[in-house]
Short mmCIF file of N, CA and C in Angstrom, two decimals:
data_model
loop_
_atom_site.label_atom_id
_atom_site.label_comp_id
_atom_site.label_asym_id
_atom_site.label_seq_id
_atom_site.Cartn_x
_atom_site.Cartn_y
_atom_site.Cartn_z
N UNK A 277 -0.05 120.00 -276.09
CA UNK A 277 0.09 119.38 -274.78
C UNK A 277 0.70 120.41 -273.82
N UNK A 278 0.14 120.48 -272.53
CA UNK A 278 0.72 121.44 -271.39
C UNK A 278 1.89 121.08 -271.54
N UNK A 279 3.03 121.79 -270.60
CA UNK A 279 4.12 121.07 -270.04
C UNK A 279 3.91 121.34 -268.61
N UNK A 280 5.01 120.49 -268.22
CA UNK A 280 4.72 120.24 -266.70
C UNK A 280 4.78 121.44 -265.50
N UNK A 281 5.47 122.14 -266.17
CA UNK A 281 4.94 123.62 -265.60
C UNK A 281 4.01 124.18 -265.41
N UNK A 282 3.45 124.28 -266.57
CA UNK A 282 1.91 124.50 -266.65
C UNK A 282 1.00 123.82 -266.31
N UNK A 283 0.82 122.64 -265.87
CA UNK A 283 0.02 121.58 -265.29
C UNK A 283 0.05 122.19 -263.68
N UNK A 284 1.42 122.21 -263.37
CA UNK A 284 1.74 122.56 -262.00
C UNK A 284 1.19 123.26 -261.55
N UNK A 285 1.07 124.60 -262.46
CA UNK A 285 0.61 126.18 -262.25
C UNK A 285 -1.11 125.91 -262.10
N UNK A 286 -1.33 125.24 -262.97
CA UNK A 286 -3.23 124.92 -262.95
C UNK A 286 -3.72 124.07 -261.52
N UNK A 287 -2.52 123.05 -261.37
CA UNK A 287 -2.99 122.24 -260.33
C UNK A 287 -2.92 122.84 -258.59
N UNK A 288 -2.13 123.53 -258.64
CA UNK A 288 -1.32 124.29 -257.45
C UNK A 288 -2.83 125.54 -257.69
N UNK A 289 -3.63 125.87 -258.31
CA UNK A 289 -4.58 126.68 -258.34
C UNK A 289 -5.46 126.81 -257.30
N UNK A 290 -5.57 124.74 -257.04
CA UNK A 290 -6.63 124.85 -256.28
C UNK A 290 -5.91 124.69 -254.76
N UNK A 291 -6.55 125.18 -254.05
CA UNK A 291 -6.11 125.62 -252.45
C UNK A 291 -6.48 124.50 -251.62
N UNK A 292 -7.62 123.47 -252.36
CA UNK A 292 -8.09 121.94 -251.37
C UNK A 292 -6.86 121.42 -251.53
N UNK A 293 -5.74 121.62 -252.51
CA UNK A 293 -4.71 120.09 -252.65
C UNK A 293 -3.46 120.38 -252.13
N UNK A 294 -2.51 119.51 -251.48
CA UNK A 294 -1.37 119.50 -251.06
C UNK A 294 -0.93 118.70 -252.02
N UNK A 295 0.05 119.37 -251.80
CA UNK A 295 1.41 119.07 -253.02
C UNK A 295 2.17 117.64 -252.07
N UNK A 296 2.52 116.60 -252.62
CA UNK A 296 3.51 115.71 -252.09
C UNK A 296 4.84 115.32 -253.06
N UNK A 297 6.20 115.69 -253.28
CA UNK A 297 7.06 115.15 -254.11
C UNK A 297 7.08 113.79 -253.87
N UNK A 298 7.71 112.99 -254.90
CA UNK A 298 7.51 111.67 -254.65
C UNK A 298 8.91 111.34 -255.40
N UNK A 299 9.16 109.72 -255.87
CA UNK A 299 10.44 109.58 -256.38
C UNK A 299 10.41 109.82 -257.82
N UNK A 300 11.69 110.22 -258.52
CA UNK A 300 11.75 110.07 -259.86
C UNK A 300 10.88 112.16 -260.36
N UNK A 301 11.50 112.46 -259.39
CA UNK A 301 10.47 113.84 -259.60
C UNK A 301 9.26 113.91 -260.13
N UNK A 302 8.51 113.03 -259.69
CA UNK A 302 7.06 112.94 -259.81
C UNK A 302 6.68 114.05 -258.54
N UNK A 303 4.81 114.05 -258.60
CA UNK A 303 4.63 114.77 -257.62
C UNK A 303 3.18 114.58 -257.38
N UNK A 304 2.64 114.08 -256.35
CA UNK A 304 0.96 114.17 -256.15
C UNK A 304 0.06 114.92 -255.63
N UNK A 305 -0.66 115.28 -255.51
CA UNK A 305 -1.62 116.31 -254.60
C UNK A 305 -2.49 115.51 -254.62
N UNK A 306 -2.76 115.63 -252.86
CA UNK A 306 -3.78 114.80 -252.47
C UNK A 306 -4.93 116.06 -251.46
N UNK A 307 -6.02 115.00 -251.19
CA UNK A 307 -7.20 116.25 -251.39
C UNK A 307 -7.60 115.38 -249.37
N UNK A 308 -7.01 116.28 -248.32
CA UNK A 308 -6.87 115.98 -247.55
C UNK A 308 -8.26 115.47 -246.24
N UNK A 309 -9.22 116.55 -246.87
CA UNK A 309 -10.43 116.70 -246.54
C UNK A 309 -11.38 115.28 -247.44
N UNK A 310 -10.85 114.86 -247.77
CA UNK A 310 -11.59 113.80 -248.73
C UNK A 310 -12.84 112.74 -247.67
N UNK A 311 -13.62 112.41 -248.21
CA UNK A 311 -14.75 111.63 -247.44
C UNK A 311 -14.43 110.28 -247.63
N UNK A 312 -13.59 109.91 -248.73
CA UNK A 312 -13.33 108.61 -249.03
C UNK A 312 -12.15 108.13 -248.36
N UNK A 313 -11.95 107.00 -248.91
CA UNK A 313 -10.08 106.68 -247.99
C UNK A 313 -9.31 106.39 -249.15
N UNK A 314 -10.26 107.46 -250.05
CA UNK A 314 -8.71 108.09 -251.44
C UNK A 314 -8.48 109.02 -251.54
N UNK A 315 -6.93 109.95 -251.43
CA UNK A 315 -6.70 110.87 -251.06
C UNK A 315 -5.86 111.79 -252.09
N UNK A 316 -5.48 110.50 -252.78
CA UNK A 316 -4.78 111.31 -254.23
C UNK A 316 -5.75 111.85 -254.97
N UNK A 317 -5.68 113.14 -255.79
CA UNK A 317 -6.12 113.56 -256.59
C UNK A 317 -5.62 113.21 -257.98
N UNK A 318 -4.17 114.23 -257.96
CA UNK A 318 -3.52 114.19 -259.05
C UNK A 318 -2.28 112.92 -258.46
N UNK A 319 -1.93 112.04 -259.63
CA UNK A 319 -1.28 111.23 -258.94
C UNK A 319 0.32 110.86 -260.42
N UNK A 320 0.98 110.84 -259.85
CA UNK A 320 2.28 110.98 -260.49
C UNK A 320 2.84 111.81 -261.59
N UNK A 321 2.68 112.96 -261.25
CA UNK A 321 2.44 114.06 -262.22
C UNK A 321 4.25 113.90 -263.11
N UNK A 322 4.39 113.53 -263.96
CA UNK A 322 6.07 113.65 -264.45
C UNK A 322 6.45 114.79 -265.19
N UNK A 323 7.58 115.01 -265.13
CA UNK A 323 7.90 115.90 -265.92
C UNK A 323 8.24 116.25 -266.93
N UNK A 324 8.01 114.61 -267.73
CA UNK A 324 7.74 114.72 -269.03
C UNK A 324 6.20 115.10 -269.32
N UNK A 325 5.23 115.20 -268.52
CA UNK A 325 4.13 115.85 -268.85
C UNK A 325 2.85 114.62 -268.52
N UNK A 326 3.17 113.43 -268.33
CA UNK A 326 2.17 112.57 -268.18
C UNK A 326 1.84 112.50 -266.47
N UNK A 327 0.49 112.17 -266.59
CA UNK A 327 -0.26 112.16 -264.95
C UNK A 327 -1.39 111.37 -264.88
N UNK A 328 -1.89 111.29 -263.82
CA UNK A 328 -3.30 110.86 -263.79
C UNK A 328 -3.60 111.42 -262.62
N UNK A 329 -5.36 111.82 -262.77
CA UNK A 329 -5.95 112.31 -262.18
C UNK A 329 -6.94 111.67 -261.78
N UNK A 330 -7.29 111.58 -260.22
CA UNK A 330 -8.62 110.05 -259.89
C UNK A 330 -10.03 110.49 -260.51
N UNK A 331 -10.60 109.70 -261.58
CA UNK A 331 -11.66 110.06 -261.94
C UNK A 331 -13.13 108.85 -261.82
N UNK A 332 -12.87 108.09 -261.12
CA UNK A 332 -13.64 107.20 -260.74
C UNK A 332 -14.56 107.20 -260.19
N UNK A 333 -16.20 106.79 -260.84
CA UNK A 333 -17.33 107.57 -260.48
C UNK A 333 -17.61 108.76 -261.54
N UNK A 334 -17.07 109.00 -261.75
CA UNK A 334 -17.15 110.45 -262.88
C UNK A 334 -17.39 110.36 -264.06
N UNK A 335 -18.81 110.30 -264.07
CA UNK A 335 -19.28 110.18 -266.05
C UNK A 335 -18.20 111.10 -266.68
N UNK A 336 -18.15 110.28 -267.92
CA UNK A 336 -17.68 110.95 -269.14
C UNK A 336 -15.72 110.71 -269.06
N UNK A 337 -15.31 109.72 -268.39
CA UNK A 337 -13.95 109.86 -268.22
C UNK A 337 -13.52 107.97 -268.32
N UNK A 338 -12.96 107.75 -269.03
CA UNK A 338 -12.35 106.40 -269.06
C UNK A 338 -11.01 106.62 -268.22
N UNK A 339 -11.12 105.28 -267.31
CA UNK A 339 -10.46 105.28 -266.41
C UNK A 339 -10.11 104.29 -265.79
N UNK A 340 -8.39 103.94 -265.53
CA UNK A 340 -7.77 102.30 -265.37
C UNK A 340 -8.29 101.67 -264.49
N UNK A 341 -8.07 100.27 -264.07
CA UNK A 341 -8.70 100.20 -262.43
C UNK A 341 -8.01 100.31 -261.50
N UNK A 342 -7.37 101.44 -261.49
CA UNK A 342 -7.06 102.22 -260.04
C UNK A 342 -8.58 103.53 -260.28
N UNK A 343 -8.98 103.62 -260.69
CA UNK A 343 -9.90 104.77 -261.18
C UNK A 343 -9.00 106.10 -262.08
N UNK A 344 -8.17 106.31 -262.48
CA UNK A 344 -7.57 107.44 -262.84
C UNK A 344 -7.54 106.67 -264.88
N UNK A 345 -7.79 108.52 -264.43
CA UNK A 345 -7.71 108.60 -265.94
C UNK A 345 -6.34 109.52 -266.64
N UNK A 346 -5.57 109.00 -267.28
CA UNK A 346 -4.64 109.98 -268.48
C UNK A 346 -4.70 111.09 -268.26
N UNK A 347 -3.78 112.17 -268.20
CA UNK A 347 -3.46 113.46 -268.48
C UNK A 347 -2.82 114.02 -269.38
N UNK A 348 -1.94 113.33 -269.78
CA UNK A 348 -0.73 113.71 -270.64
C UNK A 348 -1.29 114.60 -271.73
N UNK A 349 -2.28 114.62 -272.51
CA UNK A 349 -2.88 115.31 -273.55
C UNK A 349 -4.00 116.33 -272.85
N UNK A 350 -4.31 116.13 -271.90
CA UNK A 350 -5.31 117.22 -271.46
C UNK A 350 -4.83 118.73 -272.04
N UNK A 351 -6.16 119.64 -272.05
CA UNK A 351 -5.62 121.00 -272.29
C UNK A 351 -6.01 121.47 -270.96
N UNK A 352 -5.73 122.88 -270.69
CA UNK A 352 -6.03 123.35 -269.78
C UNK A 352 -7.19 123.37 -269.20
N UNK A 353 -8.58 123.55 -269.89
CA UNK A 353 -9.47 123.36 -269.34
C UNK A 353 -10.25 122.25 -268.99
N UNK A 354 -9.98 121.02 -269.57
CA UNK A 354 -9.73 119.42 -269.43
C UNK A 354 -9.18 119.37 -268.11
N UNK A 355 -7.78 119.51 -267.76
CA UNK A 355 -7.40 119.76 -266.24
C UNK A 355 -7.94 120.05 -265.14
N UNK A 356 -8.83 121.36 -265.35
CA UNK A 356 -8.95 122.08 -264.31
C UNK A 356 -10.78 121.36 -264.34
N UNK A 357 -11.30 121.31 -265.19
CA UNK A 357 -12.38 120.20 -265.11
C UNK A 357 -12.57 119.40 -264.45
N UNK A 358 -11.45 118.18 -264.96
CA UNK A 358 -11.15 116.84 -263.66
C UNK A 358 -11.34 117.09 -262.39
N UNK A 359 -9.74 118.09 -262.54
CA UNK A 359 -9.60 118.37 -261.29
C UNK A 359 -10.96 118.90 -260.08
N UNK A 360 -11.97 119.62 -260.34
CA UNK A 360 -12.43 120.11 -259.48
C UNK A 360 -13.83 119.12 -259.74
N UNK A 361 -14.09 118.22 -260.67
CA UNK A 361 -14.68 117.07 -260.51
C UNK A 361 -14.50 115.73 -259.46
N UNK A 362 -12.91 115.58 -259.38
CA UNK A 362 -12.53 114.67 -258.37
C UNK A 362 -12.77 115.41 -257.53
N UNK A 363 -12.83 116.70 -256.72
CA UNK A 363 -12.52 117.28 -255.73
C UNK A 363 -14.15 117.11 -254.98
N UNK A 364 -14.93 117.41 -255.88
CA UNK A 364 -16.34 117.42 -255.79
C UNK A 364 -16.83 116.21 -254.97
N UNK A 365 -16.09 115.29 -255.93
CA UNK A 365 -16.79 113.68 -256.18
C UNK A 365 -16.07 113.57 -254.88
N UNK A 366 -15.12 113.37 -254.02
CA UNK A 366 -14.17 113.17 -253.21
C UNK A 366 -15.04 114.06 -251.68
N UNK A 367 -15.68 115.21 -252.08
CA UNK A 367 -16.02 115.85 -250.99
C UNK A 367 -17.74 115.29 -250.51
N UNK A 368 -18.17 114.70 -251.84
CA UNK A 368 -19.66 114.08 -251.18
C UNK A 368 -19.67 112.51 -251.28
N UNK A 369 -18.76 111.94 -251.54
CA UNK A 369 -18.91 110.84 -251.13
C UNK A 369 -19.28 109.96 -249.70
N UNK A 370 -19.77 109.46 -249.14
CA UNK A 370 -20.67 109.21 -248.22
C UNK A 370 -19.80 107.91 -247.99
N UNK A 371 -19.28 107.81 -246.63
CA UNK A 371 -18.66 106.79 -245.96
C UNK A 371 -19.93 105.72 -245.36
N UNK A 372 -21.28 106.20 -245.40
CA UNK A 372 -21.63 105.28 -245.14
C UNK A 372 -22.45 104.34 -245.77
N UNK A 373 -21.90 103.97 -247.54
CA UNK A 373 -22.33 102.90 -247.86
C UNK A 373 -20.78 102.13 -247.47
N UNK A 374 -19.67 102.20 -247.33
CA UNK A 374 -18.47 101.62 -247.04
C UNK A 374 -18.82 101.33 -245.08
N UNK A 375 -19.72 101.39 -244.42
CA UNK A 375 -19.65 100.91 -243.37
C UNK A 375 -20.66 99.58 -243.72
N UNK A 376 -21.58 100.05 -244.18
CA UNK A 376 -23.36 99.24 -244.20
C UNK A 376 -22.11 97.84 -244.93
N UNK A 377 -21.21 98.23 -245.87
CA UNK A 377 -20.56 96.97 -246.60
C UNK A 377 -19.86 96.12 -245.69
N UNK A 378 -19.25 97.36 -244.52
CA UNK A 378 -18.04 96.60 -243.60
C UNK A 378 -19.19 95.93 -242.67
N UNK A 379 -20.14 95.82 -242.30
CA UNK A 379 -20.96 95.65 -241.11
C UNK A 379 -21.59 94.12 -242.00
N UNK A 380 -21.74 93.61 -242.96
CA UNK A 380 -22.25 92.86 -243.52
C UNK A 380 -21.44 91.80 -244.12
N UNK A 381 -20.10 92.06 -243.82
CA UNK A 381 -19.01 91.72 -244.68
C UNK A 381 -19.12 90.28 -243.72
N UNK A 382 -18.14 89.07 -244.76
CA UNK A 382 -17.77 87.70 -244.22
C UNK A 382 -16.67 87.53 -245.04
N UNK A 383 -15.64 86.97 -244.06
CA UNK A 383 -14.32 86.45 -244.81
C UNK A 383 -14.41 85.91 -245.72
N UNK A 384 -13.66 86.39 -246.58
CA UNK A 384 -13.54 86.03 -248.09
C UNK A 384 -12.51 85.05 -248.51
N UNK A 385 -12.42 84.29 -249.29
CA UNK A 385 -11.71 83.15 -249.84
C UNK A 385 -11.08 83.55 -251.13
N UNK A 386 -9.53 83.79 -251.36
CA UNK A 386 -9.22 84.38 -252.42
C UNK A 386 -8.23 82.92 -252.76
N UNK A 387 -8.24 82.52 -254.33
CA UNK A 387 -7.79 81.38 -254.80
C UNK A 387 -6.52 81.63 -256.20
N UNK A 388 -5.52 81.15 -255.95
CA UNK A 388 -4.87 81.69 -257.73
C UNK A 388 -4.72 80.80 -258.74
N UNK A 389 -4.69 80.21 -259.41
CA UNK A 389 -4.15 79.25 -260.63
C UNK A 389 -3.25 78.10 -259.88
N UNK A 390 -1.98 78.57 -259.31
CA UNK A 390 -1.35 77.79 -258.58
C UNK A 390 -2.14 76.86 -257.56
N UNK A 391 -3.20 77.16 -256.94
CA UNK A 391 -3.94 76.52 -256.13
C UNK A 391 -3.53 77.48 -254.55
N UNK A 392 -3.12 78.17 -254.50
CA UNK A 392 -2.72 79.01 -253.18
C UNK A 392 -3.99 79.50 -252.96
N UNK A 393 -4.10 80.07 -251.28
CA UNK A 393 -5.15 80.52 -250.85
C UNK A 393 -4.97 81.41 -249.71
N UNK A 394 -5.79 82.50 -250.17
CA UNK A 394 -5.17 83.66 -248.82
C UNK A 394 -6.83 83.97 -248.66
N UNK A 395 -7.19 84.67 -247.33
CA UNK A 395 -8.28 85.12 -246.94
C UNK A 395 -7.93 86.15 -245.91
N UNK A 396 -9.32 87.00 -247.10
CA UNK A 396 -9.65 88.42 -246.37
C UNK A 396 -10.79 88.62 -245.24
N UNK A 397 -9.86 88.95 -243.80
CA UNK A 397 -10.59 89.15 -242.85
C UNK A 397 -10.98 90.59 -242.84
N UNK A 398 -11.64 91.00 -242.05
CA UNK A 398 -12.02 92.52 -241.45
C UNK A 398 -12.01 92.47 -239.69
N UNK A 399 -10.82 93.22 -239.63
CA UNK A 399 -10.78 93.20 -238.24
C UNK A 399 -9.96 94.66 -237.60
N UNK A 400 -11.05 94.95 -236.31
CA UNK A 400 -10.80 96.54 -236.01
C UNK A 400 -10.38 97.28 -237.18
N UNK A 401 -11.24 97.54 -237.68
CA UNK A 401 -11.60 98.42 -239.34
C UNK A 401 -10.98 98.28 -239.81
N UNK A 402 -9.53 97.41 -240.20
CA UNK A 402 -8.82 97.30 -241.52
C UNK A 402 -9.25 95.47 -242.06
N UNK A 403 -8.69 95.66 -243.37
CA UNK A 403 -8.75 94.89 -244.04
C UNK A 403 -7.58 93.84 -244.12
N UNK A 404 -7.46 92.77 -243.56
CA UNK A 404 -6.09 92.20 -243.16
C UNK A 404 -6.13 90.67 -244.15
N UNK A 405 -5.24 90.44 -245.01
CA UNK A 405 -5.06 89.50 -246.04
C UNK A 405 -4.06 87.85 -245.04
N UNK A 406 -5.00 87.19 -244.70
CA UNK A 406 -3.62 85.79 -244.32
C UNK A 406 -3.31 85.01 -245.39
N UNK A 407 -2.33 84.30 -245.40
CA UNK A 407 -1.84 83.07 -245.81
C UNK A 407 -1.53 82.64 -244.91
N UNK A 408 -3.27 81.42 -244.39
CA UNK A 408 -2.77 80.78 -243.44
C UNK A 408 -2.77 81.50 -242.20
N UNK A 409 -2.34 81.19 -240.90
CA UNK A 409 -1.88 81.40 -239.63
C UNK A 409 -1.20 83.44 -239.81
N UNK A 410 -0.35 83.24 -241.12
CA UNK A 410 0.48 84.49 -241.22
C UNK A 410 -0.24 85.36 -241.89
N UNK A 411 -0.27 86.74 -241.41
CA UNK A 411 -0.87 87.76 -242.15
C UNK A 411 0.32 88.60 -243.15
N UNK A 412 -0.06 88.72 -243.98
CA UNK A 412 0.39 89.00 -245.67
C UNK A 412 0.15 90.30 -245.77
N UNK A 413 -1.01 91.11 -245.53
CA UNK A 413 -0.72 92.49 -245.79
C UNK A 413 -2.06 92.84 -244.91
N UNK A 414 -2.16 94.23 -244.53
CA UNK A 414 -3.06 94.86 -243.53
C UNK A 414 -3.37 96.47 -245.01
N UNK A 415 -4.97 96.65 -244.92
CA UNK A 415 -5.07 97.65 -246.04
C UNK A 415 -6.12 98.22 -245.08
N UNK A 416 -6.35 99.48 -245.32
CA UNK A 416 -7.41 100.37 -244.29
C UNK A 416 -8.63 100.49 -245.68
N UNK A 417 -8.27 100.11 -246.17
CA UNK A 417 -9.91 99.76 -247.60
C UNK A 417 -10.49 98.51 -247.98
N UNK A 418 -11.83 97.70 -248.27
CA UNK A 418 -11.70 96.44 -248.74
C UNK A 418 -11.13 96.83 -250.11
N UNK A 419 -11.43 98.04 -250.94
CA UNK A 419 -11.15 97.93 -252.31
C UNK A 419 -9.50 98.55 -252.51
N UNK A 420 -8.43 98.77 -251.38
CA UNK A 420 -7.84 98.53 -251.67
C UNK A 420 -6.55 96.57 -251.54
N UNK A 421 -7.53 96.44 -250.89
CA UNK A 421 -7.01 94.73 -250.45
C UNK A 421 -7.04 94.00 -251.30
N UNK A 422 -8.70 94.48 -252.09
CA UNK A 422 -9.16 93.49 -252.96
C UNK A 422 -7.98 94.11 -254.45
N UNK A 423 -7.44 95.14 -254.44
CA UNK A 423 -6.82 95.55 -255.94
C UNK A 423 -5.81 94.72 -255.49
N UNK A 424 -4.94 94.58 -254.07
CA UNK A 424 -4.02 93.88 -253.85
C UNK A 424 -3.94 92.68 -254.64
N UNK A 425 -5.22 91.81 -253.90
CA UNK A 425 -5.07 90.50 -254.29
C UNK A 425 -5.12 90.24 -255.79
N UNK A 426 -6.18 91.19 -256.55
CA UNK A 426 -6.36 90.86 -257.49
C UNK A 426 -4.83 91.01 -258.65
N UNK A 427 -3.89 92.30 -258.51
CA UNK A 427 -2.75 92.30 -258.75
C UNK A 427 -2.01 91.14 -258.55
N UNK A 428 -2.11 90.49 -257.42
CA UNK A 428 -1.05 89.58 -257.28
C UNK A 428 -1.50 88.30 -257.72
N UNK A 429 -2.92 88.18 -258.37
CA UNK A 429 -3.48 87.09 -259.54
C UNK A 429 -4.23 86.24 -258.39
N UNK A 430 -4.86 86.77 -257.90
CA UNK A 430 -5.99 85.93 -257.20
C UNK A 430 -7.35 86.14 -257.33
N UNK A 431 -8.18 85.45 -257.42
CA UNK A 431 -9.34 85.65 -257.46
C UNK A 431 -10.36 85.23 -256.38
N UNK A 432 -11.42 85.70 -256.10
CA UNK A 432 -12.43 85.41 -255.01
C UNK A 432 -13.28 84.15 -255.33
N UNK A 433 -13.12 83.17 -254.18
CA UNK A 433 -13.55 81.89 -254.17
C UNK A 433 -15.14 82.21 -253.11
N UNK A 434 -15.81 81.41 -254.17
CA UNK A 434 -17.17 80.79 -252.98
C UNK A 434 -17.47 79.61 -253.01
N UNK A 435 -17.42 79.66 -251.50
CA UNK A 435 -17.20 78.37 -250.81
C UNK A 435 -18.40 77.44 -250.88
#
């Protein structure tokens, strides 16, 4: 297994990523030029040696549903693989199947076990979650609104 030095040294290689410290001496590099409205690359790099790297879309990589896949065991050339795979995948991704979606889109009905109900509007390009009258959270992605809701145990109702 690398150590986190050496991860650092491989990741800091590439010249597309900015470095961001974060808490708990973690650290992310995000890929600024990105086509998507995901910007992390490498994402909580620790210094015990574990990370993830966004690999979503990317044959050949199992990966949570945030899209990232494990690092902690990568070797060096595993790393630098990902890495310039996300970078790739990140640089041709095409914003405009994410408009043709926003342009077609209808408020959504999200429902939980409890019987609660929040709905996802789209308004002036973000993604805005109510309960009710009150708005609950504002996301500049549907797929990050929709990880919202789905985290917080809701599911999509049709009406």
């Amino acid at each position: 297994m690398l150590t986190f030095e050496q991860k650092l040294t491989i990741i800091e290689s590439f010249p597309e990523l900015e470095r961001k410290d974060v808490s708990l001496k973690r650290v992310n590099f995000q890929f600024e030029e990105s086509l998507s409205d995901k910007k992390n690359v490498v994402y909580h790099l620790h210094p015990n040696g574990n990370g993830f790297v966004y690999a979503k879309g990317i044959k050949g990589y199992r990966t949570d549903e945030k899209g990232m896949v494990n690092i902690r065991e990568f070797s060096e050339e595993e790393l630098k693989e990902v890495i310039a795979k996300a970078i790739e995948f990140l640089s041709t991704e095409t914003t405009s199947d994410a408009s043709k979606e926003a342009e077609a889109f209808e408020d959504e009905k999200w429902a939980n076990d409890e019987g609660q109900t929040l709905m996802l509007v789209l308004e002036d390009d973000m993604w805005n979650v109510y309960a009710g009258p009150n708005l609950d959270g504002t996301f500049p992605s549907y797929n990050e609104a929709k990880q919202y809701l789905i985290e917080e145990g809701f599911r999509k109702r049709f009406y």
